[in-house]
Tab-separated table of C-alpha atoms in Angstrom:
chain	number	residue	atom	x	y	z
A	9	MET	CA	70.349	77.737	61.111
A	10	ILE	CA	72.294	80.190	62.937
A	11	GLN	CA	72.822	83.454	61.337
A	12	PHE	CA	75.632	85.764	62.806
A	13	LEU	CA	74.412	88.893	61.727
A	14	GLN	CA	70.385	88.158	63.053
A	15	VAL	CA	69.898	90.906	65.517
A	16	SER	CA	67.424	90.230	68.057
A	17	ALA	CA	63.655	91.606	68.285
A	18	ARG	CA	65.183	93.802	71.393
A	19	GLN	CA	67.734	95.427	69.211
A	20	VAL	CA	65.683	95.710	66.022
A	21	LEU	CA	63.174	97.859	68.040
A	22	LEU	CA	65.761	99.989	69.582
A	23	SER	CA	68.007	100.690	66.497
A	24	ALA	CA	65.823	99.753	63.489
A	25	ALA	CA	64.944	103.460	63.098
A	26	LEU	CA	68.276	104.900	63.008
A	27	VAL	CA	70.065	102.814	60.596
A	28	ALA	CA	69.954	104.179	56.813
A	29	VAL	CA	66.461	103.211	55.865
A	30	SER	CA	66.284	100.621	53.351
A	31	ALA	CA	65.036	101.083	49.140
A	32	THR	CA	62.521	98.136	50.483
A	33	ALA	CA	61.330	99.235	53.516
A	34	SER	CA	57.640	100.101	53.291
A	35	PHE	CA	56.263	102.974	55.550
A	36	ALA	CA	54.600	101.321	57.991
A	37	GLN	CA	57.826	99.942	59.046
A	38	LEU	CA	59.762	103.344	59.091
A	39	GLY	CA	57.189	104.635	61.687
A	40	ILE	CA	54.710	106.383	59.495
A	41	GLY	CA	50.931	105.802	60.206
A	42	ARG	CA	48.409	103.839	58.530
A	43	PRO	CA	47.314	104.388	55.111
A	44	VAL	CA	43.766	105.303	54.181
A	45	GLY	CA	41.108	102.323	54.279
A	46	GLN	CA	43.170	100.662	56.994
A	47	ARG	CA	41.746	100.708	60.058
A	48	ILE	CA	42.569	98.482	63.205
A	49	VAL	CA	41.169	98.229	66.946
A	50	ASP	CA	43.666	99.913	69.209
A	51	GLY	CA	44.104	99.809	72.591
A	52	ILE	CA	46.509	99.582	75.773
A	53	ILE	CA	48.184	96.168	76.650
A	54	ALA	CA	50.699	97.542	78.833
A	55	LYS	CA	51.826	100.200	80.810
A	56	VAL	CA	55.621	100.996	82.247
A	57	ASP	CA	55.397	103.780	84.648
A	58	ASN	CA	54.080	106.534	82.298
A	59	GLN	CA	54.692	104.815	79.216
A	60	ILE	CA	52.257	102.798	77.040
A	61	VAL	CA	52.313	99.955	74.740
A	62	LEU	CA	49.337	99.841	72.231
A	63	ARG	CA	47.944	96.693	70.562
A	64	SER	CA	48.791	98.315	67.288
A	65	ASP	CA	52.035	98.510	67.986
A	66	LEU	CA	52.484	94.695	68.893
A	67	ASP	CA	50.121	94.070	65.619
A	68	ALA	CA	52.421	95.681	63.145
A	69	ILE	CA	55.602	94.185	64.243
A	70	TYR	CA	54.111	90.734	64.232
A	71	ALA	CA	52.670	91.076	60.545
A	72	GLN	CA	56.357	91.788	59.639
A	73	GLU	CA	57.491	88.516	61.371
A	74	GLU	CA	54.712	86.819	59.534
A	75	ALA	CA	55.782	88.181	56.285
A	76	ARG	CA	59.701	87.475	57.012
A	77	ALA	CA	58.442	83.664	57.656
A	78	GLU	CA	56.821	83.367	54.318
A	79	GLY	CA	54.443	81.202	55.068
A	80	LYS	CA	55.840	79.520	57.935
A	81	PRO	CA	54.247	79.034	61.309
A	82	LEU	CA	55.820	81.563	63.736
A	83	PRO	CA	56.328	80.122	67.181
A	84	PRO	CA	53.506	80.202	69.723
A	85	ASP	CA	55.551	82.597	72.076
A	86	THR	CA	56.189	85.278	69.225
A	87	LYS	CA	53.682	87.885	70.334
A	88	CYS	CA	55.235	87.293	74.088
A	89	ARG	CA	58.596	87.818	72.772
A	90	ILE	CA	57.276	91.050	70.677
A	91	LEU	CA	55.661	92.359	73.717
A	92	GLN	CA	58.746	91.589	76.330
A	93	SER	CA	60.946	93.587	73.709
A	94	LEU	CA	58.427	96.893	73.536
A	95	ALA	CA	58.074	96.461	77.378
A	96	LEU	CA	61.891	96.969	77.699
A	97	ASN	CA	61.907	99.720	75.078
A	98	LYS	CA	59.384	101.532	77.177
A	99	LEU	CA	61.657	100.474	80.643
A	100	LEU	CA	64.116	102.358	78.710
A	101	LEU	CA	62.523	105.382	78.099
A	102	ALA	CA	60.778	105.749	81.810
A	103	LYS	CA	64.319	105.531	82.974
A	104	ALA	CA	65.718	108.026	80.733
A	105	GLU	CA	62.822	110.481	81.984
A	106	THR	CA	64.163	109.772	85.506
A	107	ASP	CA	67.989	109.777	84.664
A	108	SER	CA	67.015	113.075	82.856
A	109	VAL	CA	68.598	111.656	79.269
A	110	VAL	CA	67.485	113.712	76.504
A	111	VAL	CA	68.447	114.152	72.882
A	112	GLU	CA	68.752	117.637	71.279
A	113	ASP	CA	65.609	118.900	68.870
A	114	ASN	CA	68.342	119.237	66.103
A	115	GLN	CA	69.017	115.709	66.051
A	116	VAL	CA	65.632	115.110	66.175
A	117	LYS	CA	65.063	117.576	63.248
A	118	GLY	CA	68.314	115.729	61.564
A	119	GLU	CA	66.357	112.824	61.734
A	120	LEU	CA	62.920	113.597	61.150
A	121	ASP	CA	64.231	115.497	57.768
A	122	ARG	CA	65.948	112.233	56.401
A	123	ARG	CA	63.038	109.967	56.943
A	124	MET	CA	60.726	112.357	55.337
A	125	ALA	CA	62.793	113.395	52.435
A	126	TYR	CA	63.184	109.351	51.720
A	127	PHE	CA	59.626	108.955	52.058
A	128	VAL	CA	59.015	111.290	49.677
A	129	GLN	CA	61.284	110.228	47.210
A	130	GLN	CA	60.102	106.653	47.381
A	131	ILE	CA	56.437	107.601	46.582
A	132	GLY	CA	56.963	110.276	44.091
A	133	SER	CA	55.828	113.562	46.088
A	134	GLU	CA	54.913	115.211	48.690
A	135	LYS	CA	51.052	115.226	47.500
A	136	LYS	CA	51.116	111.471	46.748
A	137	LEU	CA	52.528	111.035	50.299
A	138	GLU	CA	49.593	112.878	51.649
A	139	GLU	CA	46.810	110.959	49.494
A	140	TYR	CA	48.392	107.779	50.640
A	141	TYR	CA	47.747	108.725	54.311
A	142	ASN	CA	44.894	110.865	54.047
A	143	LYS	CA	46.921	113.484	56.387
A	144	PRO	CA	48.495	116.716	55.727
A	145	LEU	CA	52.110	116.255	55.541
A	146	LYS	CA	52.401	118.432	58.633
A	147	GLN	CA	50.604	116.113	60.821
A	148	LEU	CA	52.353	113.040	59.193
A	149	LYS	CA	55.570	115.048	60.350
A	150	GLU	CA	54.263	115.484	64.214
A	151	GLU	CA	53.266	111.809	64.235
A	152	LEU	CA	56.604	110.644	63.235
A	153	ARG	CA	58.514	113.244	65.236
A	154	ILE	CA	57.130	111.400	68.568
A	155	GLN	CA	58.443	108.271	67.737
A	156	VAL	CA	61.999	109.516	66.594
A	157	LYS	CA	62.221	111.195	69.377
A	158	GLU	CA	61.572	108.044	71.824
A	159	GLN	CA	63.994	105.936	69.155
A	160	LEU	CA	66.790	108.395	69.519
A	161	VAL	CA	66.322	108.225	73.595
A	162	GLN	CA	66.124	104.675	73.580
A	163	GLN	CA	69.274	104.445	71.649
A	164	LYS	CA	71.049	106.922	73.710
A	165	MET	CA	69.822	104.816	77.020
A	166	GLN	CA	71.050	101.705	75.151
A	167	ASP	CA	74.725	103.479	74.209
A	168	GLN	CA	75.206	104.361	77.842
A	169	ILE	CA	74.286	100.819	79.234
A	170	ALA	CA	76.500	99.087	76.805
A	171	GLY	CA	78.272	101.646	74.368
A	172	LYS	CA	81.764	100.743	75.808
A	173	VAL	CA	81.494	96.813	75.514
A	174	SER	CA	84.382	95.395	73.422
A	175	VAL	CA	85.471	92.211	72.575
A	176	THR	CA	88.891	90.700	72.440
A	177	PRO	CA	90.226	88.337	69.683
A	178	ARG	CA	90.269	85.948	72.113
A	179	GLU	CA	86.718	85.782	72.724
A	180	VAL	CA	85.633	86.020	69.125
A	181	ARG	CA	87.590	82.860	68.574
A	182	GLN	CA	85.814	81.398	71.694
A	183	PHE	CA	82.372	82.475	70.376
A	184	PHE	CA	82.768	80.975	67.171
A	185	SER	CA	84.311	77.966	68.832
A	186	ARG	CA	80.747	77.514	70.413
A	187	MET	CA	78.854	77.674	67.209
A	188	PRO	CA	77.629	74.204	66.127
A	189	LYS	CA	79.536	72.913	62.547
A	190	ASP	CA	76.695	71.915	61.420
A	191	SER	CA	74.432	75.194	62.184
A	192	LEU	CA	77.384	77.510	60.694
A	193	PRO	CA	75.709	80.232	58.186
A	194	TYR	CA	76.393	79.829	54.053
A	195	TYR	CA	76.970	83.236	52.544
A	196	SER	CA	76.374	84.108	49.180
A	197	THR	CA	78.803	86.204	46.992
A	198	GLU	CA	79.678	89.517	49.056
A	199	VAL	CA	81.548	92.595	48.129
A	200	GLU	CA	83.419	95.418	49.510
A	201	VAL	CA	82.783	98.434	47.481
A	202	GLY	CA	84.436	101.909	48.397
A	203	GLN	CA	83.245	105.162	46.548
A	204	ILE	CA	84.578	108.721	46.245
A	205	VAL	CA	81.954	111.461	45.194
A	206	MET	CA	82.441	115.121	44.125
A	207	LEU	CA	79.435	117.286	44.086
A	208	ALA	CA	78.973	119.615	40.584
A	209	LYS	CA	80.060	123.081	41.696
A	210	THR	CA	77.208	125.608	41.124
A	211	ASN	CA	78.168	128.037	38.663
A	212	SER	CA	77.541	132.000	39.094
A	213	LYS	CA	75.212	132.349	36.413
A	214	ALA	CA	72.816	129.740	38.247
A	215	LYS	CA	73.429	131.537	41.524
A	216	GLN	CA	72.431	134.819	40.207
A	217	GLU	CA	69.078	133.515	38.360
A	218	ALA	CA	68.590	131.870	41.928
A	219	GLN	CA	69.313	135.142	43.763
A	220	ALA	CA	66.928	137.393	41.068
A	221	LYS	CA	64.282	134.884	41.301
A	222	LEU	CA	64.238	135.275	45.135
A	223	ASN	CA	64.512	138.980	45.072
A	224	GLU	CA	61.389	139.063	42.899
A	225	LEU	CA	59.648	137.025	45.283
A	226	ARG	CA	60.932	139.601	48.020
A	227	ALA	CA	59.448	142.212	45.909
A	228	ARG	CA	56.123	140.647	45.891
A	229	ILE	CA	55.465	139.611	49.217
A	230	VAL	CA	56.550	143.446	50.249
A	231	ALA	CA	53.804	144.665	47.507
A	232	GLY	CA	50.937	142.353	49.886
A	233	GLU	CA	51.518	138.591	48.698
A	234	ASP	CA	51.727	135.811	51.060
A	235	PHE	CA	54.701	134.665	52.228
A	236	ALA	CA	53.268	130.969	52.895
A	237	THR	CA	51.554	130.738	49.370
A	238	LEU	CA	54.416	131.382	47.531
A	239	ALA	CA	56.538	129.445	49.441
A	240	LYS	CA	54.352	126.245	48.716
A	241	GLN	CA	54.572	127.386	44.957
A	242	PHE	CA	58.264	128.477	44.751
A	243	SER	CA	60.465	126.597	47.722
A	244	GLN	CA	62.491	123.475	46.940
A	245	ASP	CA	63.042	122.430	50.729
A	246	PRO	CA	60.918	119.750	50.492
A	247	GLY	CA	60.324	119.310	54.670
A	248	SER	CA	58.687	122.831	54.767
A	249	ALA	CA	57.552	123.716	51.306
A	250	ALA	CA	54.204	122.345	51.992
A	251	GLU	CA	53.677	123.924	55.327
A	252	GLY	CA	54.374	127.613	53.453
A	253	GLY	CA	57.936	127.241	54.622
A	254	TYR	CA	57.188	126.966	58.427
A	255	LEU	CA	60.133	125.415	59.738
A	256	GLY	CA	58.787	125.946	63.649
A	257	PHE	CA	60.934	126.728	66.786
A	258	PHE	CA	64.642	126.449	67.082
A	259	LYS	CA	67.161	127.391	69.846
A	260	ARG	CA	70.317	129.474	69.146
A	261	ARG	CA	72.997	127.308	67.305
A	262	GLU	CA	70.645	124.746	65.848
A	263	LEU	CA	70.204	126.074	62.352
A	264	VAL	CA	73.310	126.828	60.122
A	265	PRO	CA	74.871	130.051	61.128
A	266	GLU	CA	73.791	132.386	58.276
A	267	TYR	CA	70.158	131.452	58.160
A	268	GLU	CA	70.472	132.197	62.005
A	269	ALA	CA	72.252	135.334	61.868
A	270	ALA	CA	69.840	136.525	59.562
A	271	ALA	CA	66.970	135.424	61.153
A	272	LEU	CA	67.953	137.040	64.487
A	273	ARG	CA	68.193	140.341	63.129
A	274	LEU	CA	64.710	140.582	62.176
A	275	GLU	CA	61.802	141.833	63.995
A	276	PRO	CA	58.804	139.837	63.598
A	277	GLY	CA	57.269	139.736	60.423
A	278	GLY	CA	60.403	141.020	59.042
A	279	LEU	CA	61.791	140.238	55.440
A	280	SER	CA	65.768	139.029	55.314
A	281	PRO	CA	67.725	139.953	52.275
A	282	ILE	CA	68.828	137.032	50.415
A	283	VAL	CA	70.923	134.660	52.568
A	284	GLU	CA	73.272	131.868	51.014
A	285	SER	CA	73.953	128.848	53.077
A	286	GLN	CA	75.213	125.396	52.055
A	287	PHE	CA	71.783	124.329	51.291
A	288	GLY	CA	71.208	126.862	48.520
A	289	PHE	CA	69.628	130.854	48.735
A	290	HIS	CA	67.001	131.571	51.760
A	291	LEU	CA	64.345	134.314	51.904
A	292	ILE	CA	63.540	134.480	55.431
A	293	GLN	CA	60.669	135.742	57.613
A	294	LEU	CA	60.825	135.926	61.335
A	295	ILE	CA	57.613	134.818	63.132
A	296	GLU	CA	58.071	134.848	66.649
A	297	ARG	CA	60.766	135.103	69.400
A	298	LYS	CA	60.196	132.805	72.923
A	299	GLY	CA	63.095	133.311	75.008
A	300	ASP	CA	65.990	131.719	73.818
A	301	SER	CA	64.039	130.039	70.798
A	302	TYR	CA	62.663	131.835	67.776
A	303	SER	CA	60.242	130.500	64.848
A	304	THR	CA	60.702	131.035	61.278
A	305	ARG	CA	59.727	130.462	57.187
A	306	HIS	CA	61.609	130.758	54.573
A	307	ILE	CA	62.048	129.834	50.694
A	308	LEU	CA	65.069	128.314	49.381
A	309	LEU	CA	66.167	127.972	46.349
A	310	LYS	CA	68.651	125.593	44.983
A	311	PRO	CA	70.942	126.889	42.228
A	312	GLU	CA	70.829	124.502	39.158
A	313	THR	CA	74.217	122.792	38.077
A	314	GLY	CA	74.927	121.922	34.297
A	315	THR	CA	77.193	119.722	32.327
A	316	ALA	CA	80.161	122.236	32.416
A	317	ASP	CA	79.752	121.967	35.898
A	318	THR	CA	79.394	117.759	36.277
A	319	ASN	CA	83.080	117.648	33.859
A	320	GLU	CA	84.840	120.172	36.667
A	321	ALA	CA	84.537	117.699	39.410
A	322	ALA	CA	84.811	114.744	37.070
A	323	GLN	CA	88.221	116.019	36.275
A	324	GLN	CA	89.195	116.781	39.474
A	325	LEU	CA	87.801	113.199	40.182
A	326	SER	CA	90.223	111.929	37.364
A	327	LYS	CA	93.609	113.522	38.882
A	328	LEU	CA	92.504	112.236	42.253
A	329	ARG	CA	92.007	108.556	40.575
A	330	ARG	CA	95.056	108.737	38.838
A	331	GLN	CA	97.148	109.537	42.193
A	332	ILE	CA	95.624	106.179	43.761
A	333	MET	CA	96.139	104.125	41.110
A	334	ALA	CA	100.169	105.346	41.005
A	335	ASP	CA	100.238	104.591	44.933
A	336	SER	CA	100.944	108.252	46.383
A	337	LEU	CA	97.452	107.874	47.682
A	338	THR	CA	95.576	105.327	49.405
A	339	PHE	CA	91.485	105.371	48.399
A	340	ALA	CA	90.704	105.836	51.726
A	341	LYS	CA	92.857	108.625	52.549
A	342	ALA	CA	91.439	110.337	49.628
A	343	ALA	CA	87.751	109.354	50.539
A	344	LYS	CA	88.277	111.190	54.516
A	345	ASP	CA	89.781	114.484	52.634
A	346	LYS	CA	88.122	114.837	49.062
A	347	SER	CA	84.646	113.008	49.409
A	348	ASP	CA	81.680	114.813	49.513
A	349	ASP	CA	79.607	112.048	51.074
A	350	LYS	CA	80.573	112.408	54.735
A	351	LEU	CA	78.576	109.399	55.740
A	352	THR	CA	80.994	106.948	53.478
A	353	GLY	CA	84.105	109.313	53.721
A	354	GLY	CA	84.491	108.717	57.371
A	355	ASN	CA	84.716	104.931	56.597
A	356	GLY	CA	87.366	105.378	54.212
A	357	GLY	CA	84.687	105.719	51.369
A	358	MET	CA	83.018	102.083	51.943
A	359	LEU	CA	79.835	101.324	51.359
A	360	GLN	CA	78.260	99.915	54.483
A	361	ASN	CA	75.508	96.868	54.702
A	362	ARG	CA	72.598	98.567	56.476
A	363	ARG	CA	71.716	95.613	58.250
A	364	ASP	CA	74.747	95.271	60.250
A	365	GLY	CA	76.930	98.544	59.681
A	366	SER	CA	79.779	95.802	58.335
A	367	THR	CA	81.394	97.018	55.032
A	368	TYR	CA	80.440	93.307	53.385
A	369	LEU	CA	77.456	93.546	50.875
A	370	PRO	CA	75.881	90.519	49.545
A	371	LEU	CA	75.832	90.794	45.654
A	372	ASP	CA	72.016	90.301	45.593
A	373	GLN	CA	71.185	93.018	47.086
A	374	LEU	CA	73.105	95.978	45.843
A	375	ASP	CA	71.545	99.011	44.173
A	376	PRO	CA	71.558	98.083	40.267
A	377	ALA	CA	73.753	101.115	39.586
A	378	VAL	CA	76.891	100.177	41.906
A	379	PHE	CA	75.796	95.869	40.911
A	380	PHE	CA	76.049	96.652	36.949
A	381	THR	CA	79.263	98.419	37.266
A	382	ILE	CA	81.356	96.231	39.333
A	383	ASP	CA	79.966	93.320	37.739
A	384	THR	CA	82.732	93.045	35.214
A	385	MET	CA	85.348	94.576	37.419
A	386	LYS	CA	88.396	92.893	38.764
A	387	VAL	CA	89.220	93.105	42.525
A	388	GLY	CA	91.428	96.266	43.079
A	389	SER	CA	90.295	97.970	39.950
A	390	ILE	CA	88.617	101.460	40.394
A	391	THR	CA	86.220	102.904	37.890
A	392	PRO	CA	86.603	106.196	35.734
A	393	PRO	CA	84.303	109.348	37.350
A	394	LEU	CA	80.399	108.170	36.910
A	395	PRO	CA	77.408	110.104	36.863
A	396	TYR	CA	75.795	109.993	40.121
A	397	ARG	CA	72.812	111.560	41.596
A	398	THR	CA	72.945	112.057	45.649
A	399	ASP	CA	69.908	110.997	47.755
A	400	ASP	CA	69.080	114.546	48.358
A	401	GLY	CA	68.856	115.650	44.405
A	402	LYS	CA	72.355	116.888	43.979
A	403	ASP	CA	74.575	116.307	40.651
A	404	ALA	CA	77.469	114.881	41.208
A	405	VAL	CA	80.140	112.163	39.885
A	406	ARG	CA	81.666	109.289	41.852
A	407	ILE	CA	84.517	106.568	41.550
A	408	LEU	CA	83.915	103.184	42.350
A	409	TRP	CA	86.538	100.833	44.139
A	410	LEU	CA	86.299	96.769	44.037
A	411	LYS	CA	87.854	96.044	47.327
A	412	SER	CA	87.101	92.533	47.525
A	413	ASN	CA	84.733	89.859	46.202
A	414	THR	CA	84.452	87.051	48.061
A	415	PRO	CA	82.575	83.704	46.598
A	416	PRO	CA	79.884	81.998	48.381
A	417	HIS	CA	80.874	80.217	51.175
A	418	GLN	CA	80.172	78.508	54.851
A	419	ALA	CA	81.032	80.856	57.703
A	420	ASN	CA	85.223	80.712	59.088
A	421	LEU	CA	87.012	83.030	60.970
A	422	THR	CA	89.680	83.771	58.146
A	423	ASP	CA	86.906	85.154	55.379
A	424	ASP	CA	84.443	86.272	57.827
A	425	TYR	CA	86.321	87.509	61.086
A	426	GLN	CA	84.327	91.088	60.896
A	427	LYS	CA	81.159	89.481	61.290
A	428	ILE	CA	81.757	87.076	64.389
A	429	ALA	CA	83.294	89.771	65.483
A	430	ALA	CA	80.085	91.759	65.032
A	431	ALA	CA	78.037	88.765	66.490
A	432	ALA	CA	80.534	88.331	69.764
A	433	LEU	CA	80.117	91.897	70.595
A	434	ASN	CA	76.138	91.646	69.863
A	435	GLU	CA	76.210	88.417	72.346
A	436	LYS	CA	78.061	90.642	75.367
A	437	LYS	CA	76.151	93.808	74.505
A	438	ASN	CA	73.107	91.852	74.893
A	439	LYS	CA	74.615	90.498	78.157
A	440	ALA	CA	75.134	94.094	79.565
A	441	LEU	CA	71.271	94.994	78.679
A	442	ASP	CA	70.396	92.149	80.581
A	443	ALA	CA	72.420	92.599	83.622
A	444	TRP	CA	70.873	96.114	83.208
A	445	PHE	CA	67.320	95.077	82.546
A	446	ALA	CA	67.324	92.713	85.866
A	447	GLN	CA	68.696	95.449	87.702
A	448	ASN	CA	65.846	97.956	86.933
A	449	ARG	CA	62.876	95.774	86.075
A	450	GLY	CA	61.856	95.847	89.725
A	451	THR	CA	61.702	99.922	89.901
A	452	VAL	CA	58.995	100.544	87.661
A	453	TYR	CA	54.898	100.138	88.053
A	454	LEU	CA	54.063	97.634	85.587
A	455	GLU	CA	50.614	97.256	84.621
A	456	VAL	CA	49.600	94.400	81.689
A	457	ASP	CA	46.193	93.544	79.890
A	458	PRO	CA	44.767	90.102	81.013
A	459	GLU	CA	45.070	88.681	77.633
A	460	TYR	CA	48.970	88.899	77.816
A	461	ALA	CA	48.961	88.230	81.657
A	462	GLY	CA	50.819	85.004	80.922
A	463	CYS	CA	53.612	86.998	79.043
A	464	GLN	CA	55.391	87.400	82.411
A	465	LEU	CA	56.877	90.817	81.254
A	466	LEU	CA	59.986	92.103	82.903
A	467	ASN	CA	59.834	88.853	84.970
A	468	ALA	CA	62.799	87.169	82.933
A	469	THR	CA	65.439	88.561	80.661
A	470	LEU	CA	64.356	88.705	77.130
C-alpha cells in the first residue's frame, strides 16, 4: 500500500534529528553511542571526498528497518539503498565544505541541549544516563555534538537545494490522480488539537530565596570552596551541572544578553554578582577569553512556583478562553499573542504531527494526557484551564481546543488535501535533490569497500 506520509530513506537521514523527538524513540535512533555491553566490529565502508561512512552507521539503520518490518523479510537491496542515502548525506557535507555552508554554534548548542534534556528526562537522571552508556555526560555530549552539527549542515544544504520548491493545487490534483485507486492509504481516526499555554509566574518570595541561596554559595566560593564542586551539587542546569557548570566557549551574542554582559565584565577567575535571565538566577565565573570568544561556568537556580502562582495563570487563561468562546478573538490569534509555548503559538496553537509536520494527529498516537482529555470532547469545544508541566519542567496551565475529529476513511482530496499536498511537495523536492545529485556526483572522489561495490553508489538517483 502506498503511504502518502512515508518519506524516503534519504529524507529520514537528512531530517530525523531536526524534528521533535518521539517519546518512543530509542537513544540509538536519536544519535547517542552504543550502551555498555554492546560491541560491534566497525570500519569504513565508503569515502566521499574527506567524508566517511562507517559500517556501524549502516548496521544501525538496517536494524531499525528490520524492527519496523516486524519479522517480514526486507528487500535484498535494502543495505544498498541505505548506503546510497548515507553516501548522499556525505556528498551534501562535502559540497557544504566546498561552498562554505556552515551553521552557527548557538544553533548546534540549542539542538544539542534539547536532545540531552530529552534523554535525561526519558531515562530519569543524568547519573542513570551515564551508567547506561558507561560514559561521562561530557563525552556523550561531545559525541552527539558532531552528529548534530553534521545533520544541521545537511539540512541547510537540503534547504538551499529544494527549500523554495512549492506545488500548486493543480499539481496536487495531478499527483493524486496518478495514485492507483486500490493502493490509496486507509487512515485511522485523526484529530486536530490546539493549545494555549501560560506559565506560572514566579512570586517574589521564591525569587528572594533563590537569590539568597546563590549569595550563600558565592560566599562559600570566595572563602575557598570549589566552584565546580558546588555547581555539581546545586546547579539546576541539566546541560552543565554534571560538568561543574562548565558551558564551554561562546562568541558574543550567542548567550542571553544578561548573562553575556555580566560575564564579559569579569576578569578570568572572577565571580559575578547574582544575574537574572529568562532561565532563572545565575552565579557566573569567567574562565578564559580567546579573541572574540569566552568560556564560563555557572550555577543556575530556578525559583519554584506555587499553587497561588498557578491559580493566577489559570485566571488569565480563563479570561482568554471566554473571549475566544464569545468570538471576540480567534484561537489562533490568542495562541500567537498570548501562549508561552512559542513552538505551537507560532502555528496558531496547533499541535503538530512529529512524523510529517501536519496538524493531523492519529488518535492512538496522542500523548495520554491529551487523549483522555479530548476523548469525550465535541469538535469546537475548549477545555477549562488544566494543570500542565512543560518539557523543561516548568509549572503551567493550558487550554485545549478540539478543532476536528476525522473518522477512519480511505484517502481523498476533500479530507486529506493537506497530506496529499505534502506528499506532492515531497515528490517535487525529491526531484530537485535528484537533479542536484546528478549534477554534483561526478565532482567528488568516491571509494567503496569491495563488499558493497555492487551498490553502484553515486551512479544513479536514490
